[in-house]
């Protein structure tokens, strides 16, 4: 039996546009819809909760608080480093993004918050931390997840494993 409303175990196809402060920061428009497995924390919690019960063809505007989105800004995620630790050809100014290597060799994203004298302050927060998120969403399709997708905890859109 195929569900007619978004519920756990459904692979949901959705079109979405995300705005922060009225500015579009992400959108599926002009591309393929986003496919996700409902109930598996594939999307941010505040949005997943609002998707519950939606029908195919239904549209909705969802406002998600920072706490239910990418989290509040963590003051401990700002770190200072001397200018001399950065590559010479890197422009050191606020907003510049970079990928660093964490203690376990994992990639960590950071952007420059400020540069004062020879001290660079890096912000390791998610770029959307602290932001209220405005989503325009439309459910464009829905199907039962396969057993494999349930095992993996995500939807298989053809380019995943
Ligand atoms: Zn998989």
mmCIF file of C-alpha atoms and ligand atoms in Angstrom:
data_model
loop_
_atom_site.group_PDB
_atom_site.id
_atom_site.type_symbol
_atom_site.label_atom_id
_atom_site.label_comp_id
_atom_site.label_asym_id
_atom_site.label_seq_id
_atom_site.Cartn_x
_atom_site.Cartn_y
_atom_site.Cartn_z
ATOM 1 C CA UNK A 1 0.000 0.000 0.000
ATOM 2 C CA UNK A 2 1.352 3.368 -0.978
ATOM 3 C CA UNK A 3 0.882 6.216 1.424
ATOM 4 C CA UNK A 4 -0.868 9.357 0.217
ATOM 5 C CA UNK A 5 0.558 11.591 2.920
ATOM 6 C CA UNK A 6 4.156 12.148 3.885
ATOM 7 C CA UNK A 7 5.022 9.762 6.684
ATOM 8 C CA UNK A 8 7.978 7.724 7.946
ATOM 9 C CA UNK A 9 9.411 5.341 5.374
ATOM 10 C CA UNK A 10 8.369 7.428 2.359
ATOM 11 C CA UNK A 11 10.848 8.729 -0.169
ATOM 12 C CA UNK A 12 9.593 12.240 -0.807
ATOM 13 C CA UNK A 13 10.432 14.339 -3.870
ATOM 14 C CA UNK A 14 10.189 18.026 -3.197
ATOM 15 C CA UNK A 15 10.874 21.340 -4.834
ATOM 16 C CA UNK A 16 12.141 23.887 -2.380
ATOM 17 C CA UNK A 17 13.453 27.394 -2.106
ATOM 18 C CA UNK A 18 15.254 28.503 1.025
ATOM 19 C CA UNK A 19 15.368 32.186 1.917
ATOM 20 C CA UNK A 20 17.201 33.877 4.733
ATOM 21 C CA UNK A 21 16.390 37.546 5.355
ATOM 22 C CA UNK A 22 14.453 37.575 2.092
ATOM 23 C CA UNK A 23 17.429 36.385 0.069
ATOM 24 C CA UNK A 24 17.438 33.044 -1.780
ATOM 25 C CA UNK A 25 20.313 30.943 -0.444
ATOM 26 C CA UNK A 26 19.337 27.583 -1.919
ATOM 27 C CA UNK A 27 16.748 26.282 -4.354
ATOM 28 C CA UNK A 28 15.909 23.202 -6.363
ATOM 29 C CA UNK A 29 14.285 25.371 -9.036
ATOM 30 C CA UNK A 30 15.583 24.680 -12.497
ATOM 31 C CA UNK A 31 16.996 21.349 -11.386
ATOM 32 C CA UNK A 32 15.858 17.985 -10.134
ATOM 33 C CA UNK A 33 13.648 17.903 -7.063
ATOM 34 C CA UNK A 34 15.286 16.938 -3.809
ATOM 35 C CA UNK A 35 14.581 13.340 -2.782
ATOM 36 C CA UNK A 36 14.811 12.403 0.861
ATOM 37 C CA UNK A 37 13.758 9.587 3.142
ATOM 38 C CA UNK A 38 11.161 10.875 5.587
ATOM 39 C CA UNK A 39 11.703 10.001 9.247
ATOM 40 C CA UNK A 40 15.428 9.399 8.881
ATOM 41 C CA UNK A 41 16.732 12.862 9.785
ATOM 42 C CA UNK A 42 17.892 13.452 6.198
ATOM 43 C CA UNK A 43 16.673 17.034 6.347
ATOM 44 C CA UNK A 44 16.701 19.541 9.176
ATOM 45 C CA UNK A 45 14.328 18.649 12.026
ATOM 46 C CA UNK A 46 12.110 21.735 11.860
ATOM 47 C CA UNK A 47 11.409 21.156 8.175
ATOM 48 C CA UNK A 48 10.899 17.399 8.470
ATOM 49 C CA UNK A 49 8.298 17.939 11.183
ATOM 50 C CA UNK A 50 6.311 20.304 8.931
ATOM 51 C CA UNK A 51 6.521 17.957 5.930
ATOM 52 C CA UNK A 52 4.720 15.250 7.898
ATOM 53 C CA UNK A 53 1.209 14.697 6.515
ATOM 54 C CA UNK A 54 1.652 16.715 3.305
ATOM 55 C CA UNK A 55 0.128 15.323 0.112
ATOM 56 C CA UNK A 56 1.594 15.182 -3.388
ATOM 57 C CA UNK A 57 0.940 18.526 -5.087
ATOM 58 C CA UNK A 58 0.666 20.396 -1.823
ATOM 59 C CA UNK A 59 2.734 23.537 -1.222
ATOM 60 C CA UNK A 60 3.629 25.152 2.052
ATOM 61 C CA UNK A 61 5.761 27.889 3.522
ATOM 62 C CA UNK A 62 7.684 26.734 6.553
ATOM 63 C CA UNK A 63 9.562 28.995 8.927
ATOM 64 C CA UNK A 64 12.235 27.185 10.905
ATOM 65 C CA UNK A 65 13.961 28.754 13.898
ATOM 66 C CA UNK A 66 17.731 28.574 14.141
ATOM 67 C CA UNK A 67 17.468 26.032 16.960
ATOM 68 C CA UNK A 68 15.401 23.723 14.713
ATOM 69 C CA UNK A 69 17.568 24.483 11.692
ATOM 70 C CA UNK A 70 21.341 24.719 11.618
ATOM 71 C CA UNK A 71 21.632 25.575 15.300
ATOM 72 C CA UNK A 72 22.473 28.724 17.174
ATOM 73 C CA UNK A 73 25.816 30.399 16.682
ATOM 74 C CA UNK A 74 28.345 28.684 18.932
ATOM 75 C CA UNK A 75 30.748 31.225 20.420
ATOM 76 C CA UNK A 76 33.291 28.449 20.943
ATOM 77 C CA UNK A 77 33.413 27.817 17.208
ATOM 78 C CA UNK A 78 35.435 30.980 16.642
ATOM 79 C CA UNK A 79 39.165 30.388 16.629
ATOM 80 C CA UNK A 80 42.084 32.746 16.225
ATOM 81 C CA UNK A 81 45.170 32.021 14.180
ATOM 82 C CA UNK A 82 48.192 34.117 13.184
ATOM 83 C CA UNK A 83 48.349 35.402 9.608
ATOM 84 C CA UNK A 84 51.583 33.436 9.145
ATOM 85 C CA UNK A 85 49.647 30.126 9.314
ATOM 86 C CA UNK A 86 47.786 30.849 6.085
ATOM 87 C CA UNK A 87 49.082 30.301 2.562
ATOM 88 C CA UNK A 88 50.666 33.457 1.173
ATOM 89 C CA UNK A 89 48.361 33.547 -1.824
ATOM 90 C CA UNK A 90 45.178 33.349 0.253
ATOM 91 C CA UNK A 91 43.262 36.609 0.426
ATOM 92 C CA UNK A 92 42.757 37.284 4.123
ATOM 93 C CA UNK A 93 39.536 39.199 4.430
ATOM 94 C CA UNK A 94 36.132 38.645 6.057
ATOM 95 C CA UNK A 95 33.872 36.195 4.230
ATOM 96 C CA UNK A 96 36.638 34.154 2.589
ATOM 97 C CA UNK A 97 35.820 30.453 2.958
ATOM 98 C CA UNK A 98 38.276 27.628 3.309
ATOM 99 C CA UNK A 99 38.500 23.940 4.042
ATOM 100 C CA UNK A 100 40.739 22.910 6.904
ATOM 101 C CA UNK A 101 41.801 19.506 8.113
ATOM 102 C CA UNK A 102 40.618 18.520 11.566
ATOM 103 C CA UNK A 103 42.540 16.500 14.168
ATOM 104 C CA UNK A 104 41.250 13.209 12.700
ATOM 105 C CA UNK A 105 41.958 14.273 9.136
ATOM 106 C CA UNK A 106 38.313 15.155 8.560
ATOM 107 C CA UNK A 107 37.424 18.176 6.430
ATOM 108 C CA UNK A 108 36.277 21.208 8.409
ATOM 109 C CA UNK A 109 34.796 24.300 6.863
ATOM 110 C CA UNK A 110 35.605 27.751 8.093
ATOM 111 C CA UNK A 111 35.299 31.314 6.943
ATOM 112 C CA UNK A 112 37.148 34.391 7.973
ATOM 113 C CA UNK A 113 35.180 36.461 10.446
ATOM 114 C CA UNK A 114 37.704 39.253 10.888
ATOM 115 C CA UNK A 115 41.348 40.163 10.446
ATOM 116 C CA UNK A 116 42.950 42.448 13.003
ATOM 117 C CA UNK A 117 46.652 43.109 12.816
ATOM 118 C CA UNK A 118 48.218 39.701 12.349
ATOM 119 C CA UNK A 119 45.364 37.789 13.972
ATOM 120 C CA UNK A 120 42.774 36.063 11.808
ATOM 121 C CA UNK A 121 39.514 35.012 13.480
ATOM 122 C CA UNK A 122 37.886 31.994 11.851
ATOM 123 C CA UNK A 123 34.236 31.103 12.216
ATOM 124 C CA UNK A 124 33.704 27.333 12.178
ATOM 125 C CA UNK A 125 29.921 27.553 12.570
ATOM 126 C CA UNK A 126 27.675 26.324 9.789
ATOM 127 C CA UNK A 127 27.118 29.292 7.450
ATOM 128 C CA UNK A 128 23.410 29.206 8.317
ATOM 129 C CA UNK A 129 23.875 28.879 12.085
ATOM 130 C CA UNK A 130 21.757 31.446 13.892
ATOM 131 C CA UNK A 131 19.571 32.046 10.847
ATOM 132 C CA UNK A 132 15.793 31.804 10.696
ATOM 133 C CA UNK A 133 15.019 29.716 7.623
ATOM 134 C CA UNK A 134 12.088 30.373 5.306
ATOM 135 C CA UNK A 135 11.303 27.408 3.077
ATOM 136 C CA UNK A 136 8.813 27.321 0.229
ATOM 137 C CA UNK A 137 8.241 23.628 -0.352
ATOM 138 C CA UNK A 138 6.116 21.611 -2.731
ATOM 139 C CA UNK A 139 5.738 17.838 -2.620
ATOM 140 C CA UNK A 140 6.041 16.606 -6.206
ATOM 141 C CA UNK A 141 6.244 12.865 -5.653
ATOM 142 C CA UNK A 142 6.245 10.123 -3.077
ATOM 143 C CA UNK A 143 6.968 6.407 -2.997
ATOM 144 C CA UNK A 144 7.671 3.663 -0.471
ATOM 145 C CA UNK A 145 11.334 3.395 0.424
ATOM 146 C CA UNK A 146 13.033 0.179 -0.642
ATOM 147 C CA UNK A 147 14.391 -2.160 1.999
ATOM 148 C CA UNK A 148 17.888 -1.090 1.050
ATOM 149 C CA UNK A 149 17.038 2.562 1.493
ATOM 150 C CA UNK A 150 15.534 1.825 4.910
ATOM 151 C CA UNK A 151 18.723 -0.055 5.851
ATOM 152 C CA UNK A 152 20.921 2.815 4.704
ATOM 153 C CA UNK A 153 18.699 5.514 6.194
ATOM 154 C CA UNK A 154 18.605 7.615 3.027
ATOM 155 C CA UNK A 155 17.018 7.787 -0.400
ATOM 156 C CA UNK A 156 18.832 6.399 -3.413
ATOM 157 C CA UNK A 157 18.621 8.936 -6.180
ATOM 158 C CA UNK A 158 20.833 7.095 -8.649
ATOM 159 C CA UNK A 159 24.148 8.727 -7.749
ATOM 160 C CA UNK A 160 24.384 7.447 -4.193
ATOM 161 C CA UNK A 161 25.418 4.068 -2.884
HETATM 162 ZN ZN1 LIG B 1 22.731 4.012 0.491
#
